[in-house]
Short mmCIF file of C-alpha atoms in Angstrom, two decimals:
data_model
loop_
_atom_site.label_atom_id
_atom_site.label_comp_id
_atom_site.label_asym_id
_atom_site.label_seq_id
_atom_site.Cartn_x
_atom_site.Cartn_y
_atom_site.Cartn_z
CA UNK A 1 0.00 0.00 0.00
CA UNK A 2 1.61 3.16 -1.15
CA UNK A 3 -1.45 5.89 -1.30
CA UNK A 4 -3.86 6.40 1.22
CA UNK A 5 -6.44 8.87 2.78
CA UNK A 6 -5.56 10.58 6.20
CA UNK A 7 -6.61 10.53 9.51
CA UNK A 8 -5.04 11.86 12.39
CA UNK A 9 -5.49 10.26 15.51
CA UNK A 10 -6.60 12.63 19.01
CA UNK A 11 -5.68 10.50 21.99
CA UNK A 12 -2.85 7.55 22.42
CA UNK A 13 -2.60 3.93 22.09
CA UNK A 14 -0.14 1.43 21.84
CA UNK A 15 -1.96 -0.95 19.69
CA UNK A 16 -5.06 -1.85 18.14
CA UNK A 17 -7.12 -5.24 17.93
CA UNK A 18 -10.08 -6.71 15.71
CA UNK A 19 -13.31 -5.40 16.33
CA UNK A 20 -17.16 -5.57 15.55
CA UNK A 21 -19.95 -3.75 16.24
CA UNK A 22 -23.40 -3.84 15.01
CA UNK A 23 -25.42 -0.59 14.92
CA UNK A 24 -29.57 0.15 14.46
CA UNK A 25 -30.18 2.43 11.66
CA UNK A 26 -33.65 2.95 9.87
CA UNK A 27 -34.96 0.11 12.00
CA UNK A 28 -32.19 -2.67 10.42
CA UNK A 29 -29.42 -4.14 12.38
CA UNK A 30 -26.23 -3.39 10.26
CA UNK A 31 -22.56 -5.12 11.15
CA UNK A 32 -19.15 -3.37 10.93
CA UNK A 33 -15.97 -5.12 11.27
CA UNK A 34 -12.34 -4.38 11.74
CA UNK A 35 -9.75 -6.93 11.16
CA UNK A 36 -6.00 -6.33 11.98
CA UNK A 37 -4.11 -9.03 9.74
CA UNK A 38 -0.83 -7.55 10.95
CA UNK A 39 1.34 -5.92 13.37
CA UNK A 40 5.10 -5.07 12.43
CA UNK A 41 7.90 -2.54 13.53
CA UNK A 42 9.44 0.12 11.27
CA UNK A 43 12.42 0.57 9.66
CA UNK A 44 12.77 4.05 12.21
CA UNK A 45 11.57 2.01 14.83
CA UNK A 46 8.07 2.42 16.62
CA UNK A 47 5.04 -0.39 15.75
CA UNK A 48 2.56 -0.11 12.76
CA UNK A 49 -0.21 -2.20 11.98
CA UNK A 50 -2.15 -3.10 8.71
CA UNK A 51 -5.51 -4.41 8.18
CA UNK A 52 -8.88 -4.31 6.27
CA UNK A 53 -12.64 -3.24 7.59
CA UNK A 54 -15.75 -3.74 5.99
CA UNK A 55 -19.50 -1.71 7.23
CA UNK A 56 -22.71 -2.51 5.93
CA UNK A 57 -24.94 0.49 4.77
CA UNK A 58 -28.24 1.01 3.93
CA UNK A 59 -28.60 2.48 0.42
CA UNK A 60 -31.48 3.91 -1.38
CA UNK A 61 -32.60 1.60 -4.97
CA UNK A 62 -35.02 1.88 -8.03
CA UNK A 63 -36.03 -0.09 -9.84
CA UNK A 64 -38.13 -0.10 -13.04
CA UNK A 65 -40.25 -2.64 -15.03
CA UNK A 66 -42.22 -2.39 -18.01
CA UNK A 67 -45.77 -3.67 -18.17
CA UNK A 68 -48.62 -4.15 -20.79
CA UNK A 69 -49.96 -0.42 -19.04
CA UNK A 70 -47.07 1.26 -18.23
CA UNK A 71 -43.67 1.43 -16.83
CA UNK A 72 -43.82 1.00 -13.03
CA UNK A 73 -41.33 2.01 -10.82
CA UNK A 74 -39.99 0.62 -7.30
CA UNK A 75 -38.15 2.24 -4.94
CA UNK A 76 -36.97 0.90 -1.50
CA UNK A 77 -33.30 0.23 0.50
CA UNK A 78 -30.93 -2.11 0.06
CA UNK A 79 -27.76 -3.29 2.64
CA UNK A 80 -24.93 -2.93 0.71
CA UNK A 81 -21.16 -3.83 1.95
CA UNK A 82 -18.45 -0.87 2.04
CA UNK A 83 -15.10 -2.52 2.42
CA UNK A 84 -11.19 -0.79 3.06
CA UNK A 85 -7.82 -1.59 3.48
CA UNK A 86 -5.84 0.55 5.86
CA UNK A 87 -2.67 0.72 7.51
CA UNK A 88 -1.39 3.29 10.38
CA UNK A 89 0.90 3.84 12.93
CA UNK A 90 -0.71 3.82 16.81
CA UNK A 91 -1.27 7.13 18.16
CA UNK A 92 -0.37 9.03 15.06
CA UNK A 93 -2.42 8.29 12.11
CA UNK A 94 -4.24 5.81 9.93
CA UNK A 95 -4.47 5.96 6.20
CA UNK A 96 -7.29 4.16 4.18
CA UNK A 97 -7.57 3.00 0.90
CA UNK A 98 -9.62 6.27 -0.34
CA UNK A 99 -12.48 8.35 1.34
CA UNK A 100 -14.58 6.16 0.84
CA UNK A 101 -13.31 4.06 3.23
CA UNK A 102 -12.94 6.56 6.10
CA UNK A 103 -15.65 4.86 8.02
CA UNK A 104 -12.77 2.74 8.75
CA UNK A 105 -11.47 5.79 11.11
CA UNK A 106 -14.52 5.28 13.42
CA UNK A 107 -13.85 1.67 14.09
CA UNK A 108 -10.10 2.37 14.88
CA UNK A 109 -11.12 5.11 16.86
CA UNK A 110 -14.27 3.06 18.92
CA UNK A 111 -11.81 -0.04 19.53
CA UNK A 112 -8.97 2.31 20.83
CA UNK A 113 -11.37 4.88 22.93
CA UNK A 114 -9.81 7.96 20.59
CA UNK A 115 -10.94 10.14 17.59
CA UNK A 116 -9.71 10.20 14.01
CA UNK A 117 -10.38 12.64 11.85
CA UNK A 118 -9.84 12.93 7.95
CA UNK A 119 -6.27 15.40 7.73
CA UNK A 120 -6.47 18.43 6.09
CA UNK A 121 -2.60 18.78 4.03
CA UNK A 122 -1.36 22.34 4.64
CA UNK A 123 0.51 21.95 0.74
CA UNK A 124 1.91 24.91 0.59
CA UNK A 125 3.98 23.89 3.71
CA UNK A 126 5.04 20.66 2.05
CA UNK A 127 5.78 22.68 -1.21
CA UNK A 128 7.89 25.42 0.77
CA UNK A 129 9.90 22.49 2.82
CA UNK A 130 10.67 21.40 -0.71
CA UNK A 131 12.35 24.58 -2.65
CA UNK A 132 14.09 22.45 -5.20
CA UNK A 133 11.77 19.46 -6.10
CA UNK A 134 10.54 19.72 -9.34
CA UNK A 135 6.49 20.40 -9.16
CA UNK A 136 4.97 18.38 -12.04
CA UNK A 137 1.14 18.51 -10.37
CA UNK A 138 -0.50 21.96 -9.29
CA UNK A 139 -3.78 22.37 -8.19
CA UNK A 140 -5.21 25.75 -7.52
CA UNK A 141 -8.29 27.89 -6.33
CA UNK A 142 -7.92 31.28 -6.79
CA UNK A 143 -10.11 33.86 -4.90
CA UNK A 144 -12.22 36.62 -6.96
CA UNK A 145 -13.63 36.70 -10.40
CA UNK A 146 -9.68 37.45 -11.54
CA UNK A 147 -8.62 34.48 -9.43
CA UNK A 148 -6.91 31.12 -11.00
CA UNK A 149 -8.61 28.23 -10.50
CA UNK A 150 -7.77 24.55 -12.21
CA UNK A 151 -4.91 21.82 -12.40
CA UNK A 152 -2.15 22.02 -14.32
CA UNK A 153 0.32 19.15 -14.98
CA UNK A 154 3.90 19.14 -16.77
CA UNK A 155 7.07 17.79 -16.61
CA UNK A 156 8.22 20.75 -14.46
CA UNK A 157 6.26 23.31 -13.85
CA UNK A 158 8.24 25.81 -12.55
CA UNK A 159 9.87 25.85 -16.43
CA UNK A 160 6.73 25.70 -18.34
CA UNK A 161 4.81 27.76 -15.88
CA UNK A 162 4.90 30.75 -14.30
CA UNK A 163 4.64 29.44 -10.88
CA UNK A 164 4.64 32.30 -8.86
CA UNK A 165 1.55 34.04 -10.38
CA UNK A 166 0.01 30.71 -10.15
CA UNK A 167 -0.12 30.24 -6.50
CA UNK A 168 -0.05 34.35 -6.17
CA UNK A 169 -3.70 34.85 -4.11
CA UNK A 170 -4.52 31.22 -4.41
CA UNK A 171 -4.89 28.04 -2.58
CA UNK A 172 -3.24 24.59 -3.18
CA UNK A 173 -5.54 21.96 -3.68
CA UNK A 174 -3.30 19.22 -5.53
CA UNK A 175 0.50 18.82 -5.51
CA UNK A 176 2.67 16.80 -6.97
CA UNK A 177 6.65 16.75 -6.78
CA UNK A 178 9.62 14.76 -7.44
CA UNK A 179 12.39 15.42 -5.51
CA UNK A 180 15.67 13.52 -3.75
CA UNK A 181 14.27 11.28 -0.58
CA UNK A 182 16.33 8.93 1.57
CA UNK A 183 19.51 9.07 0.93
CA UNK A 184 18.66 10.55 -2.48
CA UNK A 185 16.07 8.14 -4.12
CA UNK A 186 14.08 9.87 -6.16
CA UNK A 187 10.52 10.05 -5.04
CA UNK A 188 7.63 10.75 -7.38
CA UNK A 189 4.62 11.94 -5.18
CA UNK A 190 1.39 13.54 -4.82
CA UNK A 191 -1.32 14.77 -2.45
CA UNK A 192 -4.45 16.95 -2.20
CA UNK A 193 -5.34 19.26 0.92
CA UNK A 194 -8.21 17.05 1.59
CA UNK A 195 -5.78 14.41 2.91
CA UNK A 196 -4.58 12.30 0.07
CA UNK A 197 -1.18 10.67 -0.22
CA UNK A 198 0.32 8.81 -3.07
CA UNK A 199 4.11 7.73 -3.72
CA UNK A 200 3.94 7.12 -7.44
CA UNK A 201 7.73 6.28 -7.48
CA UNK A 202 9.55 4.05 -6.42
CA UNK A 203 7.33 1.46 -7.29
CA UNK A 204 8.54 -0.76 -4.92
CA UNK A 205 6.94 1.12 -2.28
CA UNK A 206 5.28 -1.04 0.17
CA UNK A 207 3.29 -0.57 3.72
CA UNK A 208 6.65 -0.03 5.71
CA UNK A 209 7.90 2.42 2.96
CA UNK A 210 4.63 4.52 2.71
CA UNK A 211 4.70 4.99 6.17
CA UNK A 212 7.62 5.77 7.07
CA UNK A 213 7.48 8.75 4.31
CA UNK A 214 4.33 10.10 5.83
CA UNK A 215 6.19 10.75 9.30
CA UNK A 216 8.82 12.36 7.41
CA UNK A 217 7.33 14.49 5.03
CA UNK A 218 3.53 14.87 5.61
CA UNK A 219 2.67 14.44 8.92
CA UNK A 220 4.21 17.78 10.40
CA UNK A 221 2.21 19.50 7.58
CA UNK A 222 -1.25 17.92 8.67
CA UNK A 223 -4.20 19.87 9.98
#
């Protein structure tokens, strides 16, 4: 697992065990489950842990048939099965597979008696920690009818682009750099302010990897 959504944890725990719950909602009994399939230690030092969770939800269908005096249409709910990988590091964060799977957050949070909420990057702190990576991803919304507002992709953007004027009165949304990392192996990456982190290179990235690059470059830049 190299990419992930944010969530930063409010409270402390060493570790973090299986867990299910089952929950009342519109009158149905629907089950949520948290599975931890493993527990290792980092490269750094300090424990991590990996898993998948899965939550039942009920969603709203329609469905239509045609008949010899009409078309007749049926709507009622359905239980339908959200499911997530995840990974995280105790006390600090937890990243799932994409939003959609930060219901996984609560069930971390109710087996471990904290909170975790979806991280909000501050990207123009990772871009400014980062003077000479080469931006290849820009996202931006400007303020005001004159204000910039789009993505814009290149190989490097601060040659094709005038970067300055591009950021000038705006806010980062997206941001993508590559850039020396660990001992100088190039790193290909990109995130959005509403918490999303992918490593595109090395692709050899795995759990351990992904990580251990959040603590070092993201985490101290997370609202």
């Amino acid at each position: 697992m190299r990419a992930g959504v944010l969530g930063v944890v409010d409270g402390s725990f060493e570790m973090v065990d299986s867990y299910a719950e089952t929950v009342t909602e519109g009158g149905r009994e629907l089950d949520r489950r948290l599975e931890i399939d493993r527990v290792f230690s980092l490269p750094s030092g300090g424990m991590a842990f990996q898993g998948r969770a899965a939550a039942e939800r009920l969603t709203s269908s329609r469905d239509a048939a045609i008949e010899d005096d009409g078309i007749t249409v049926t709507e009622g709910t359905d239980v339908t099965t959200e499911f997530t990988e995840f990974v995280g590091v105790p006390g600090e964060f937890v990243a799932v597979g994409s939003g959609a799977g930060a219901f996984a957050f609560d069930l971390v949070g109710a087996e471990t008696n904290t909170s975790i909420e979806r991280a909000t990057i501050d990207l123009e702190g990772v871009l400014g920690d980062h003077d000479a990576a080469t931006p290849w991803r820009v996202g931006v919304s400007g303020d005001g009818d004159g204000g910039v507002n789009g993505t814009f992709h290149g190989a490097d953007l601060r040659a094709s682009r005038d970067l300055p004027a591009l950021l000038d009165g705006a806010t980062l949304t997206q941001l993508g750099l590559a850039y020396g990392y660990d001992d100088d192996e190039e790193v290909k990456m990109t995130a959005s302010r509403s918490g999303y982190v992918e490593v595109y290179q090395p692709a050899s990235y795995d759990a351990e990897a992904f990580l251990e690059y959040v603590r070092d470059e993201v985490l101290d830049h997370v609202q």
